[in-house]
Amino acid sequence: MVKKCLFPAAGYGTRFLPATKATPKEMLPVLTKPLIQYGVEEALEADIKTMAIITGRGKRAIEDHFDISYELEHQIKDTPKEHMLNEIRQLISQCTFSYTRQVEMKGLGHAILTGETLIGNEPFAVILADDLCTNQNDSVLKQMIDVYDKYQCSIIAIEEIDIKESDKYGVIAGKLVDGTDNTYRVSDMVEKPDPEDAPSNMAIIGRYILTPDIFDILRDTQPGKNDEVQITDALLTQATAGKVIAYKFNGKRFDCGSVDGFVEATNYFYQKLKG
Ligand code: G1P
């Protein structure tokens, strides 16, 4: 069973400067909710209640967000605004949050390895909060857990992209699993290839279910693209042994790590709100 979800949240968010100079990028709001709260809600929808967050310097606001603010509670008690805290209060009461700091920024693989002490020896989910996912029915992570239950190996979420964008993503090659139209057995994975080197147009998005052997593999994984330890490279070791499934999910995903994607997400949720 997958009981824990890891949120790598130590990055600098330089694409959103100056907004992210003193505010974690994970706290940027789409409408009134910070990005990381959407991620935590998605995990909870998948019945995961233990949130493990990898933070870094300047990320205190994330811890404060998932905590009670007594002063604020006192200020708005019995006012018409009190209901605005209901959602986050409920979330806090249903989940536990633990934190560890990534001291040096050595890549996503390194961030995930930093989470080992919070995860231990069990399969776990990973959500990159700047990929904001939404679906009318089962959340993307919930869908992936169903896939994990069937295959019992690492699962990555993929989506088809314009091949010109391949250098922004991990890109996979794989063969459809017999009898399915959305599940691939992965044979190759490359981190941010140029279009001419991309093995396909199927890109990894920020949702993973990882088996705990990934930690030992990460320890042995040398820095790759951009001189960072890449989770894509560690997963390739598992894929070579036939142990990675890529799942083309149902739903929409917004790249909130870019200004364009962030505006798109904001418009989408605003339209939804206004009905
Ligand atoms: C990371 C991963 C990449 C993946 C992407 C999804 O890259 O390294 O393989 O495709 O997330 O958002 P980042 O966007 O952190 O550079």
Short mmCIF file of N, CA, C and O and ligand atoms in Angstrom, two decimals, residues 108 128 131 168-170 191-192 204-206 208 230 232 253, ligand 1:
data_model
loop_
_atom_site.label_atom_id
_atom_site.label_comp_id
_atom_site.label_asym_id
_atom_site.label_seq_id
_atom_site.Cartn_x
_atom_site.Cartn_y
_atom_site.Cartn_z
N LEU A 108 16.64 16.82 -8.68
CA LEU A 108 15.43 16.16 -8.18
C LEU A 108 15.74 14.80 -7.57
O LEU A 108 15.17 14.43 -6.54
N LEU A 128 5.24 16.71 -7.77
CA LEU A 128 5.91 17.99 -8.00
C LEU A 128 4.80 19.03 -8.10
O LEU A 128 4.01 19.02 -9.07
N ASP A 131 3.53 21.01 -11.20
CA ASP A 131 2.65 20.38 -12.18
C ASP A 131 1.29 20.25 -11.50
O ASP A 131 1.10 19.38 -10.65
N LYS A 168 12.42 20.10 -22.11
CA LYS A 168 11.92 20.55 -20.80
C LYS A 168 11.54 19.37 -19.90
O LYS A 168 11.12 19.56 -18.76
N TYR A 169 11.61 18.15 -20.45
CA TYR A 169 11.05 16.99 -19.75
C TYR A 169 11.97 15.78 -19.76
O TYR A 169 12.86 15.69 -20.60
N GLY A 170 11.65 14.83 -18.88
CA GLY A 170 12.15 13.48 -19.06
C GLY A 170 11.28 12.85 -20.13
O GLY A 170 10.07 13.02 -20.11
N GLU A 191 16.65 12.34 -19.82
CA GLU A 191 16.30 13.61 -19.20
C GLU A 191 16.56 14.77 -20.15
O GLU A 191 17.69 14.95 -20.62
N LYS A 192 15.52 15.51 -20.45
CA LYS A 192 15.57 16.74 -21.25
C LYS A 192 16.42 16.62 -22.53
O LYS A 192 17.39 17.36 -22.72
N ILE A 204 7.49 12.78 -19.20
CA ILE A 204 7.15 12.50 -17.79
C ILE A 204 6.61 13.78 -17.18
O ILE A 204 7.18 14.85 -17.35
N ILE A 205 5.52 13.67 -16.45
CA ILE A 205 5.07 14.83 -15.69
C ILE A 205 5.23 14.54 -14.19
O ILE A 205 5.54 13.42 -13.81
N GLY A 206 5.04 15.53 -13.37
CA GLY A 206 5.48 15.44 -11.98
C GLY A 206 4.65 14.59 -11.04
O GLY A 206 4.25 15.04 -9.96
N TYR A 208 4.85 10.48 -9.55
CA TYR A 208 5.57 9.21 -9.57
C TYR A 208 5.07 8.34 -8.42
O TYR A 208 4.72 8.87 -7.35
N GLN A 230 19.63 12.98 -11.39
CA GLN A 230 18.30 12.96 -12.03
C GLN A 230 17.53 11.71 -11.63
O GLN A 230 18.04 10.60 -11.74
N THR A 232 15.19 10.62 -13.37
CA THR A 232 15.02 9.92 -14.65
C THR A 232 16.12 8.88 -14.84
O THR A 232 15.85 7.75 -15.28
N ARG A 253 -3.27 18.77 -17.05
CA ARG A 253 -2.10 19.13 -16.27
C ARG A 253 -1.63 20.51 -16.73
O ARG A 253 -1.60 20.79 -17.92
C1 G1P B 1 11.44 17.34 -13.55
C2 G1P B 1 12.01 16.02 -14.06
C3 G1P B 1 11.57 15.76 -15.49
C4 G1P B 1 10.05 15.84 -15.60
C5 G1P B 1 9.56 17.18 -15.03
C6 G1P B 1 8.05 17.20 -14.95
O1 G1P B 1 12.06 18.39 -14.26
O2 G1P B 1 13.42 16.04 -13.96
O3 G1P B 1 12.00 14.49 -15.93
O4 G1P B 1 9.67 15.70 -16.95
O5 G1P B 1 10.04 17.40 -13.70
O6 G1P B 1 7.58 18.45 -14.56
P1 G1P B 1 11.97 19.94 -13.76
O7 G1P B 1 10.68 20.47 -14.33
O8 G1P B 1 11.98 19.92 -12.27
O9 G1P B 1 13.16 20.61 -14.37
#
